[in-house]
C-alpha cells in the first residue's frame, strides 16, 4: 500500500488542476539516479495493462506492477522550506538513499 500525506495529496491536486481535468497521477520507479533507482511522477490519461489503481485522498494513483515491488509501504509527503517546495519519499524498502532523497537502493537490486 502507498500512503500520501494530506500535504502531498493537496499539492498533487493543485498540479493536476493545471493539467487536463481527467488525467491520473502516475508514480513509478525507473533506473538511474545516484543510488540506482529514482522516483518518477507524471500524469497519464490512460490506465495501462498491469497498472494497479489506488484511490488515496481523492487522488487516483497509478503504479505499474514492476514499480509496485519497490514502492510497497512508500509514504509520500510534501513540504516547503527556504529553498522551495518538494516531495519527500519515505520508503521502508530503501537500504540507501542519496542526498536529494529522490534516488534509492533496495536489497532487491
C-alpha angles and dihedrals in degrees: 000000000000123000128207120195116227089252092053092047091049093050093047089049091049092051091043091054088062090054128062108303096241099052120122127220113248122199118189144161119232133182115261141057128101095301103038104266133049137193116251122197123188143142122253134187096209140051108230128213108277095023119136114216120212123187105212122171091333091310118116107218120197119203125176118229095251094050092047089066088063098037104051107128094013117155117202120199134174126212139164127221137163091290093053136264130311147161117260122207124208108188118179089199094059113103091181136015133188124242094265091055093225097096126061147170127222132192088246093068 
